[in-house]
Coordinates of N, CA and C in Angstrom, one line a residue:
Chain A
E1 N 78.3 2.2 61.3 CA 79.0 3.4 60.5 C 79.7 3.0 59.2
P2 N 79.2 3.2 58.1 CA 79.6 3.0 56.9 C 81.2 3.6 56.8
E3 N 81.8 2.7 56.0 CA 83.3 3.0 55.9 C 83.9 2.7 54.7
V4 N 85.0 3.3 54.1 CA 85.8 3.1 53.1 C 87.1 1.8 53.3
T5 N 87.0 1.1 52.4 CA 87.9 0.2 52.8 C 88.8 0.0 51.9
Q6 N 90.2 0.0 52.2 CA 91.1 0.2 51.1 C 92.2 -1.1 51.4
T7 N 92.6 -1.7 50.3 CA 93.4 -2.8 50.1 C 94.6 -2.4 49.5
P8 N 95.5 -3.0 49.7 CA 96.5 -3.5 50.7 C 96.7 -2.4 51.7
S9 N 96.7 -2.7 52.8 CA 97.4 -1.3 53.8 C 98.8 -1.1 53.6
H10 N 99.4 -2.0 52.8 CA 101.2 -1.5 52.5 C 101.3 -2.7 51.8
Q11 N 101.6 -1.8 50.5 CA 102.6 -2.4 49.3 C 104.0 -1.6 49.4
V12 N 104.8 -2.9 48.9 CA 106.2 -2.4 48.8 C 106.5 -3.0 47.2
T13 N 106.9 -2.3 46.5 CA 107.0 -2.4 44.9 C 108.5 -1.9 44.4
Q14 N 109.0 -2.5 43.5 CA 110.5 -1.9 42.9 C 110.1 -1.0 42.0
M15 N 111.0 -0.1 42.1 CA 110.6 0.8 40.4 C 110.7 0.7 39.5
G16 N 109.8 1.2 39.0 CA 109.3 0.8 37.4 C 108.4 -0.4 37.3
Q17 N 107.6 -0.8 38.1 CA 106.7 -1.8 38.5 C 105.3 -1.0 38.4
E18 N 104.4 -1.9 38.1 CA 102.9 -1.2 37.9 C 102.0 -1.7 39.4
V19 N 101.5 -0.6 40.0 CA 100.7 -1.2 40.9 C 99.4 -0.6 40.9
I20 N 98.4 -1.6 41.5 CA 96.8 -1.1 41.5 C 96.4 -1.1 42.9
L21 N 96.2 -0.2 43.2 CA 95.6 0.5 45.1 C 94.0 0.2 44.7
R22 N 93.6 -0.7 45.8 CA 92.2 -0.4 45.5 C 91.6 -0.2 46.9
C23 N 90.0 0.0 46.4 CA 89.4 0.9 47.7 C 87.8 0.4 47.2
V24 N 87.1 0.3 48.4 CA 85.6 0.1 48.2 C 84.9 1.1 49.0
P25 N 84.3 2.1 48.1 CA 83.6 3.5 48.7 C 82.4 2.9 49.2
I26 N 81.9 3.8 49.9 CA 80.5 3.7 50.9 C 79.5 3.3 49.7
S27 N 78.6 2.6 49.8 CA 77.7 2.1 48.8 C 76.7 3.0 48.3
N28 N 76.5 3.9 48.7 CA 75.5 4.9 48.0 C 76.0 6.3 48.2
H29 N 77.3 6.1 48.1 CA 78.3 7.5 47.6 C 78.4 7.5 46.1
L30 N 78.6 8.6 45.5 CA 78.4 8.7 44.1 C 80.0 9.4 43.8
Y31 N 80.4 9.9 44.3 CA 81.8 11.0 44.0 C 82.8 10.2 44.8
F32 N 84.2 10.0 44.3 CA 85.1 9.0 44.6 C 86.4 9.8 44.3
Y33 N 87.6 10.0 45.5 CA 88.3 10.5 45.5 C 90.0 9.7 45.8
W34 N 91.3 10.0 45.2 CA 92.2 9.7 45.5 C 93.1 10.8 45.9
Y35 N 93.6 10.6 47.4 CA 94.8 11.8 47.9 C 96.0 11.1 48.2
R36 N 96.6 11.8 48.5 CA 98.2 11.0 48.7 C 98.8 12.2 49.5
Q37 N 99.5 11.5 50.7 CA 100.1 12.3 51.6 C 101.8 11.6 51.9
I38 N 102.6 12.2 51.3 CA 104.1 12.2 51.6 C 104.5 12.3 52.7
L39 N 105.1 11.2 53.5 CA 105.4 11.4 55.1 C 105.7 12.7 55.5
G40 N 105.0 13.0 56.2 CA 105.0 14.3 57.3 C 104.8 15.5 56.6
Q41 N 104.2 15.1 55.4 CA 104.0 16.6 54.5 C 102.5 16.7 54.4
K42 N 101.7 17.1 53.8 CA 100.5 17.7 53.5 C 99.9 16.9 52.8
V43 N 98.4 16.9 52.9 CA 97.8 15.8 52.1 C 97.3 16.7 50.8
E44 N 97.7 15.9 49.4 CA 97.4 16.6 48.3 C 96.4 15.9 47.5
F45 N 95.4 16.5 46.8 CA 94.5 16.0 45.8 C 95.2 15.3 44.8
L46 N 94.9 14.5 44.3 CA 95.1 13.6 42.8 C 94.3 13.9 42.1
V47 N 92.7 13.4 42.6 CA 91.8 13.0 41.4 C 90.3 13.0 41.9
S48 N 89.5 13.4 41.2 CA 88.1 13.2 41.7 C 87.3 12.4 40.5
F49 N 86.1 11.6 40.6 CA 85.8 10.8 39.6 C 84.2 10.8 40.3
Y50 N 83.5 10.9 39.0 CA 82.0 11.2 39.3 C 81.6 10.8 38.1
N51 N 80.4 9.7 38.1 CA 79.6 9.3 36.7 C 80.6 8.7 35.5
N52 N 81.8 7.7 36.4 CA 82.1 6.8 35.2 C 83.6 7.5 34.9
E53 N 83.6 8.9 35.3 CA 84.6 9.6 34.5 C 85.3 10.8 35.5
I54 N 86.6 11.1 35.0 CA 87.2 12.0 36.1 C 86.7 13.5 36.1
S55 N 86.3 13.9 36.8 CA 85.9 15.2 37.1 C 86.9 16.3 37.1
E56 N 87.7 15.9 38.1 CA 89.0 17.0 38.2 C 90.2 16.2 38.5
K57 N 91.2 16.8 38.3 CA 92.7 16.1 38.7 C 94.0 17.2 38.6
S58 N 94.8 16.8 39.9 CA 95.8 17.5 39.8 C 97.0 17.7 38.8
E59 N 97.6 18.3 39.0 CA 99.2 18.0 37.8 C 100.0 17.1 38.4
I60 N 99.9 16.8 39.7 CA 100.6 15.1 39.9 C 99.9 14.1 39.4
F61 N 98.6 14.4 39.1 CA 97.9 13.1 37.9 C 98.2 12.9 36.8
D62 N 99.6 12.6 36.5 CA 99.9 12.8 35.0 C 99.6 11.4 34.4
D63 N 100.3 11.2 33.3 CA 99.8 9.6 32.2 C 100.2 8.8 33.1
Q64 N 101.1 8.6 34.3 CA 101.2 7.4 35.0 C 100.2 7.0 35.9
F65 N 99.2 7.7 35.9 CA 98.2 7.5 37.0 C 96.8 7.2 36.1
S66 N 96.1 6.5 36.6 CA 94.5 6.4 36.4 C 93.9 5.9 37.1
V67 N 92.6 5.8 36.8 CA 91.5 5.6 38.1 C 90.3 4.7 37.2
E68 N 89.9 3.6 38.0 CA 89.0 2.9 37.3 C 87.7 2.5 38.3
R69 N 86.5 2.2 37.8 CA 85.6 1.7 38.5 C 85.1 0.6 38.0
P70 N 85.7 -0.5 37.8 CA 85.8 -1.8 37.4 C 84.4 -2.4 37.2
D71 N 83.6 -2.2 38.5 CA 82.4 -2.8 38.7 C 81.6 -1.8 39.7
G72 N 80.7 -2.2 40.2 CA 79.5 -1.2 41.1 C 80.2 -1.1 42.3
S73 N 81.3 -1.8 42.9 CA 81.6 -1.4 44.4 C 83.5 -1.3 44.5
N74 N 84.3 -1.5 43.6 CA 85.6 -0.8 43.8 C 85.9 0.2 42.9
F75 N 87.0 0.7 43.3 CA 87.5 1.9 42.8 C 89.1 1.9 42.8
T76 N 89.7 2.0 41.8 CA 91.3 1.6 41.8 C 91.9 2.9 41.4
L77 N 93.2 2.7 41.8 CA 94.1 3.8 41.3 C 95.3 2.8 40.6
K78 N 95.6 3.1 39.7 CA 96.7 2.5 38.9 C 98.1 3.4 38.6
I79 N 99.1 2.9 39.0 CA 100.4 3.6 38.7 C 101.1 2.7 37.9
R80 N 101.7 3.4 36.7 CA 102.3 2.4 35.6 C 103.5 2.2 35.8
S81 N 104.1 2.8 35.9 CA 105.6 2.6 36.5 C 106.0 3.6 37.3
T82 N 106.4 2.8 38.3 CA 106.5 3.6 40.0 C 107.9 4.3 39.9
K83 N 108.0 5.4 40.7 CA 109.2 6.1 40.9 C 109.3 5.8 42.3
L84 N 110.6 6.3 42.7 CA 110.6 6.5 44.2 C 110.0 7.6 45.0
E85 N 109.7 8.6 44.0 CA 109.1 9.8 44.7 C 107.4 9.4 44.6
D86 N 106.9 8.3 44.0 CA 105.4 8.0 44.5 C 105.3 7.5 45.6
S87 N 106.4 7.0 46.5 CA 106.4 6.7 48.0 C 105.7 7.3 48.8
A88 N 104.3 7.2 49.4 CA 103.4 7.8 50.2 C 102.2 7.2 50.4
M89 N 101.5 7.8 51.9 CA 100.4 6.9 51.7 C 99.3 7.6 51.0
Y90 N 98.4 6.8 50.3 CA 97.2 6.9 49.6 C 96.1 6.6 50.3
F91 N 95.2 7.7 50.0 CA 94.1 7.8 50.8 C 93.1 7.9 49.6
C92 N 91.8 7.0 50.0 CA 90.6 6.9 49.0 C 89.7 7.4 49.6
A93 N 88.7 8.2 49.1 CA 87.9 9.0 49.9 C 86.3 9.2 49.0
S94 N 85.3 8.9 49.4 CA 83.7 9.0 49.1 C 83.1 9.9 49.5
R95 N 82.1 10.7 49.2 CA 81.5 11.5 49.7 C 79.9 11.2 49.0
G96 N 78.6 11.6 49.8 CA 77.4 11.9 49.3 C 77.0 13.5 49.3
D97 N 76.4 13.9 50.1 CA 76.1 15.5 49.9 C 77.5 16.1 50.6
R98 N 78.0 17.1 49.5 CA 79.4 17.6 49.7 C 79.3 18.4 51.1
S99 N 78.1 18.9 51.7 CA 78.2 19.5 53.0 C 78.9 18.6 54.3
Y100 N 78.5 17.2 54.1 CA 78.8 16.3 54.9 C 80.5 15.8 55.0
G101 N 81.2 16.4 53.8 CA 82.7 16.0 53.9 C 82.5 14.6 53.3
Y102 N 84.3 14.3 53.1 CA 84.4 12.9 52.5 C 84.7 11.8 53.9
T103 N 84.3 11.0 53.4 CA 84.7 9.7 54.3 C 86.1 9.2 53.8
F104 N 87.3 8.9 54.6 CA 88.3 8.6 54.0 C 88.7 7.3 54.2
G105 N 89.2 6.2 53.6 CA 89.7 5.2 53.8 C 90.9 4.9 55.0
S106 N 91.2 4.0 55.6 CA 92.1 4.1 56.1 C 93.8 4.0 55.4
G107 N 94.0 3.9 54.5 CA 95.0 4.4 53.6 C 95.9 3.3 52.8
T108 N 96.6 3.3 52.1 CA 97.6 2.2 51.6 C 99.0 3.2 51.8
R109 N 99.8 2.2 52.3 CA 101.3 3.1 52.5 C 101.9 2.3 51.2
L110 N 102.4 3.0 50.1 CA 103.1 2.6 49.1 C 104.5 2.9 49.2
T111 N 105.7 2.0 49.3 CA 106.8 2.3 49.4 C 107.3 1.2 48.1
V112 N 108.2 2.8 47.4 CA 108.8 2.1 46.1 C 110.1 2.1 46.4
V113 N 110.9 0.8 46.3 CA 112.3 0.8 46.5 C 113.2 0.5 45.1
Chain B
A1 N 95.2 32.3 44.4 CA 95.1 30.8 44.7 C 94.4 30.1 46.0
Q2 N 94.1 29.4 46.3 CA 93.2 29.1 47.7 C 94.3 28.3 48.3
T3 N 94.1 28.7 49.6 CA 95.3 28.1 50.5 C 94.6 27.8 52.0
V4 N 95.1 27.2 52.8 CA 94.7 27.0 54.2 C 96.3 26.9 55.0
T5 N 96.3 27.8 56.1 CA 97.3 28.0 56.8 C 97.4 27.7 58.1
Q6 N 98.0 26.7 58.7 CA 97.9 26.3 60.1 C 99.2 26.6 60.5
S7 N 99.1 27.4 61.5 CA 100.7 28.1 62.0 C 101.1 27.6 63.1
Q8 N 100.6 26.8 63.6 CA 101.1 26.0 64.8 C 101.4 24.5 64.2
P9 N 102.5 24.3 64.0 CA 103.0 23.0 63.7 C 103.0 21.8 64.8
E10 N 103.2 22.5 66.2 CA 102.9 21.5 67.0 C 102.3 22.2 68.4
M11 N 101.5 21.1 69.2 CA 100.7 21.8 70.5 C 100.8 20.8 71.5
S12 N 100.9 21.1 72.5 CA 100.4 20.3 73.6 C 99.7 20.8 74.7
V13 N 98.8 20.0 75.1 CA 97.9 20.0 76.4 C 97.8 19.3 77.3
Q14 N 97.8 19.5 78.7 CA 97.3 18.6 79.8 C 96.0 18.0 80.0
E15 N 96.1 16.7 80.1 CA 94.9 16.0 80.2 C 93.7 16.8 80.8
A16 N 92.4 16.8 80.3 CA 91.4 17.6 80.9 C 91.1 19.2 80.6
E17 N 92.4 19.9 80.1 CA 92.0 20.9 79.9 C 91.9 21.2 78.5
T18 N 91.9 22.6 78.2 CA 91.4 23.0 76.7 C 92.4 23.7 76.3
V19 N 92.4 23.2 74.5 CA 93.3 23.7 73.9 C 92.6 24.2 72.2
T20 N 93.2 25.5 71.5 CA 92.7 26.0 70.7 C 93.8 25.7 69.5
L21 N 93.2 25.3 68.2 CA 94.0 24.6 67.1 C 93.7 26.2 66.0
S22 N 94.7 26.8 65.7 CA 94.3 27.7 64.7 C 94.5 27.5 63.2
C23 N 93.6 28.0 62.6 CA 93.3 27.7 60.8 C 93.1 29.0 60.4
T24 N 93.7 29.8 59.3 CA 93.3 30.4 58.6 C 93.0 29.9 57.0
Y25 N 92.4 30.8 56.1 CA 92.1 30.3 54.6 C 92.1 31.5 53.8
D26 N 92.4 31.1 52.6 CA 92.4 32.3 51.9 C 91.5 31.8 50.6
T27 N 90.9 32.5 50.1 CA 89.5 32.3 49.0 C 88.7 33.5 48.4
S28 N 88.5 33.7 47.3 CA 87.9 34.7 46.8 C 86.2 34.5 46.8
E29 N 86.0 33.5 47.0 CA 84.6 32.5 47.1 C 83.6 32.8 48.2
N30 N 82.6 32.9 47.6 CA 81.6 33.0 49.2 C 81.2 32.4 49.9
N31 N 81.2 30.9 48.8 CA 80.3 29.9 49.4 C 81.3 28.7 49.6
Y32 N 81.4 28.2 50.8 CA 82.4 27.1 50.7 C 81.8 26.1 52.4
Y33 N 82.7 25.0 52.4 CA 82.5 24.5 53.8 C 83.9 24.3 54.2
L34 N 84.1 24.2 55.4 CA 85.1 24.1 56.3 C 85.2 23.0 57.1
F35 N 86.4 22.2 57.2 CA 86.4 21.2 58.0 C 87.6 20.9 58.8
W36 N 87.7 20.1 59.8 CA 89.0 19.7 60.5 C 88.8 18.0 60.8
Y37 N 89.8 17.4 60.4 CA 90.2 16.2 60.3 C 91.3 16.0 61.1
K38 N 91.0 14.8 61.8 CA 92.3 14.2 62.5 C 92.7 13.0 62.3
Q39 N 94.1 12.8 62.4 CA 94.8 11.8 62.0 C 95.8 11.3 63.1
P40 N 95.1 9.9 63.6 CA 95.9 9.5 64.7 C 97.1 8.8 64.3
P41 N 97.8 8.2 65.3 CA 99.1 7.3 65.0 C 98.6 6.5 63.7
S42 N 97.4 5.6 63.6 CA 97.0 4.8 62.6 C 96.9 5.1 61.4
R43 N 97.0 6.5 61.1 CA 97.0 7.5 59.8 C 95.6 7.4 59.0
Q44 N 94.5 7.0 59.8 CA 93.5 7.2 59.0 C 93.0 8.5 59.4
M45 N 92.3 9.3 58.2 CA 91.6 10.6 58.4 C 90.3 10.5 58.8
I46 N 90.0 11.2 60.1 CA 88.7 11.3 60.6 C 87.8 12.6 60.8
L47 N 86.6 12.7 60.0 CA 86.1 14.1 60.4 C 85.9 14.3 61.7
V48 N 86.4 15.6 62.0 CA 85.8 15.8 63.2 C 84.8 16.6 63.4
I49 N 84.6 17.8 62.5 CA 83.9 19.0 62.8 C 83.3 19.7 61.4
R50 N 82.3 19.9 61.2 CA 82.5 20.9 59.5 C 81.6 21.9 59.9
Q51 N 81.8 22.8 59.1 CA 80.8 24.2 59.0 C 80.8 24.9 57.9
E52 N 79.6 25.3 57.5 CA 79.0 25.5 56.0 C 79.2 27.2 56.3
A53 N 80.1 28.0 55.3 CA 80.4 29.5 55.3 C 79.0 30.2 55.9
Y54 N 78.1 29.7 55.0 CA 76.9 30.9 55.3 C 76.3 30.7 56.3
K55 N 76.8 29.7 57.5 CA 76.0 29.5 58.6 C 76.7 30.3 59.4
Q56 N 76.1 31.3 60.3 CA 76.9 32.2 61.4 C 77.1 31.4 62.5
Q57 N 76.5 30.4 63.1 CA 76.1 29.8 63.9 C 77.7 29.0 64.0
N58 N 78.4 28.8 65.0 CA 79.6 27.9 65.3 C 79.2 26.7 65.7
A59 N 79.7 25.7 64.7 CA 79.4 24.3 64.8 C 80.2 23.8 66.0
T60 N 79.2 22.8 66.8 CA 79.8 22.0 68.0 C 79.5 20.4 67.7
E61 N 80.6 19.9 68.4 CA 80.5 18.3 68.6 C 80.8 17.7 69.5
N62 N 79.9 17.6 70.4 CA 80.6 17.3 71.8 C 81.5 18.1 72.3
R63 N 82.5 17.6 72.6 CA 83.9 18.4 73.0 C 84.9 19.2 72.2
F64 N 84.2 19.2 70.7 CA 84.9 20.1 69.9 C 84.0 21.1 69.2
S65 N 84.4 22.0 69.1 CA 83.6 23.5 68.8 C 84.6 24.2 68.1
V66 N 84.3 25.0 66.9 CA 84.9 25.9 66.1 C 84.6 27.5 66.5
N67 N 85.6 28.3 66.1 CA 85.5 29.8 66.2 C 85.2 30.0 64.6
F68 N 84.6 30.4 64.2 CA 84.5 30.8 62.6 C 84.0 32.0 62.7
Q69 N 85.1 32.6 62.1 CA 85.0 34.3 61.7 C 85.2 34.5 60.2
K70 N 83.8 34.8 59.6 CA 84.3 34.4 58.1 C 85.0 36.0 57.8
A71 N 85.2 36.8 58.2 CA 85.4 38.3 57.3 C 86.9 38.0 57.9
A72 N 87.4 37.4 58.8 CA 88.8 37.3 58.9 C 89.5 36.1 58.5
K73 N 88.5 35.4 57.4 CA 89.0 34.2 57.0 C 89.8 33.3 58.2
S74 N 88.9 32.7 59.2 CA 89.5 31.9 60.4 C 88.7 31.0 60.8
F75 N 89.1 29.9 61.3 CA 88.4 28.8 61.6 C 89.0 27.9 62.6
S76 N 89.0 28.4 64.0 CA 90.0 27.9 64.7 C 89.3 26.5 65.7
L77 N 89.7 25.5 66.0 CA 89.2 24.4 66.5 C 89.2 24.1 68.1
K78 N 88.6 24.0 69.1 CA 88.7 24.1 70.5 C 88.3 22.6 71.0
I79 N 89.3 22.4 71.5 CA 88.7 21.0 72.3 C 88.6 21.1 73.8
S80 N 87.9 20.9 74.0 CA 87.7 21.2 75.8 C 87.8 19.6 76.4
D81 N 88.6 19.7 77.6 CA 88.5 18.4 78.2 C 89.3 17.6 77.7
S82 N 90.3 17.9 77.1 CA 91.4 17.1 76.1 C 91.8 15.6 76.9
Q83 N 91.1 14.9 76.1 CA 91.5 13.5 76.3 C 92.8 12.7 75.7
L84 N 93.6 11.6 76.4 CA 94.7 11.0 75.8 C 94.8 10.8 74.2
G85 N 93.4 10.1 73.9 CA 92.7 9.6 72.6 C 93.0 10.7 71.6
D86 N 92.9 12.1 72.0 CA 92.8 13.2 71.1 C 94.4 13.6 70.6
T87 N 95.3 12.9 71.1 CA 96.7 12.8 70.3 C 96.6 12.5 69.1
A88 N 97.1 13.3 68.2 CA 96.9 13.4 66.9 C 97.5 14.5 65.9
M89 N 97.4 14.2 64.6 CA 97.5 15.4 64.0 C 96.4 15.8 63.4
Y90 N 96.0 17.2 63.2 CA 94.8 17.8 63.1 C 95.0 18.5 61.7
F91 N 94.1 18.3 60.6 CA 93.9 19.3 59.6 C 93.0 19.9 59.3
C92 N 93.0 21.1 58.9 CA 92.0 22.1 58.6 C 91.9 22.1 57.1
A93 N 90.5 22.2 56.6 CA 90.5 22.0 55.2 C 89.2 22.5 54.8
F94 N 89.4 22.9 53.7 CA 88.1 23.8 53.1 C 87.9 23.2 51.5
M95 N 86.5 23.2 51.0 CA 86.0 23.1 49.7 C 85.3 24.0 49.1
T96 N 85.3 24.5 48.1 CA 84.2 25.6 47.8 C 83.2 25.1 47.0
Y97 N 82.2 25.6 46.6 CA 81.1 25.5 46.1 C 81.0 25.0 44.5
N98 N 82.3 25.3 44.0 CA 82.5 25.1 42.3 C 84.0 24.3 42.2
T99 N 83.9 23.8 43.2 CA 85.2 22.5 43.2 C 84.9 21.3 43.9
D100 N 85.4 20.6 43.5 CA 84.9 19.1 44.1 C 86.4 18.5 44.9
K101 N 87.1 19.4 45.6 CA 88.4 18.8 46.0 C 88.5 19.7 47.6
L102 N 89.3 19.0 48.5 CA 89.5 19.3 49.7 C 90.9 20.3 49.4
I103 N 90.9 21.2 50.3 CA 92.7 21.6 50.2 C 92.7 21.9 51.7
F104 N 94.1 21.2 52.0 CA 94.5 20.8 53.4 C 95.4 22.1 53.9
G105 N 95.7 22.3 55.1 CA 96.4 22.9 55.5 C 97.7 21.8 55.9
T106 N 98.5 22.4 56.3 CA 100.0 21.5 56.7 C 99.8 20.4 58.1
G107 N 99.0 20.9 58.5 CA 98.3 20.1 59.8 C 99.5 20.7 61.2
T108 N 98.4 20.3 62.4 CA 99.2 20.6 63.9 C 99.3 19.4 64.7
R109 N 100.4 19.0 65.2 CA 100.4 17.7 65.8 C 100.1 18.2 67.1
L110 N 99.3 17.6 67.5 CA 98.7 17.6 68.9 C 98.8 16.7 70.2
Q111 N 99.8 16.8 71.3 CA 99.9 16.0 72.4 C 99.3 16.0 73.4
V112 N 98.4 15.1 73.7 CA 97.9 15.4 75.2 C 98.7 14.6 76.0
F113 N 99.1 15.2 76.7 CA 100.0 14.2 78.4 C 99.2 14.5 79.4
P114 N 99.4 13.1 80.1 CA 98.9 13.0 81.6 C 98.9 14.3 82.4

């Protein structure tokens, strides 16, 4: 079964530091996403990405956030200057045909101290 | 606004019994997809079952089935013959044809006990 791979599984960073969360989507998928889940709360959409550009983003996804597909396999989320409230589980996802839904990675737990 | 409501924060069921998790949603769109995702303690999001709104037949995947009532905007999940490994958080979600994001409910925590 193809998987979406996320690294690292857990990252601790100091407030104000930059972090990059990495994802390897399923190879034949063309649509990529980042979601986050603050502990105990609902899963929130951050951004969708297709054809090397952002197709949709939420109000959470402000100027501190950026995404990139630097090569043919990786998909990254960068947070430029982390805040305490950025502490959350970040999920990468990818999809082919939308009727099949997304395949999610196992998440990166980001802790900002 | 498009929303998903899961009115049961927690449910419990005995092993081998059947449990139904509720989900209602609100959208003015006519074409959309509905999903149930499972999030076990490992925190990974796993697709359990999906339904296309234009299909009247309820989706079934082994022990998991849905009761889709389009007019009522209801999409409940039935788990038959519950197993200990079904213990997890369950999220209902939907996505319309004209957007590319999943909208999630707040989740139902299911505990299966021996």
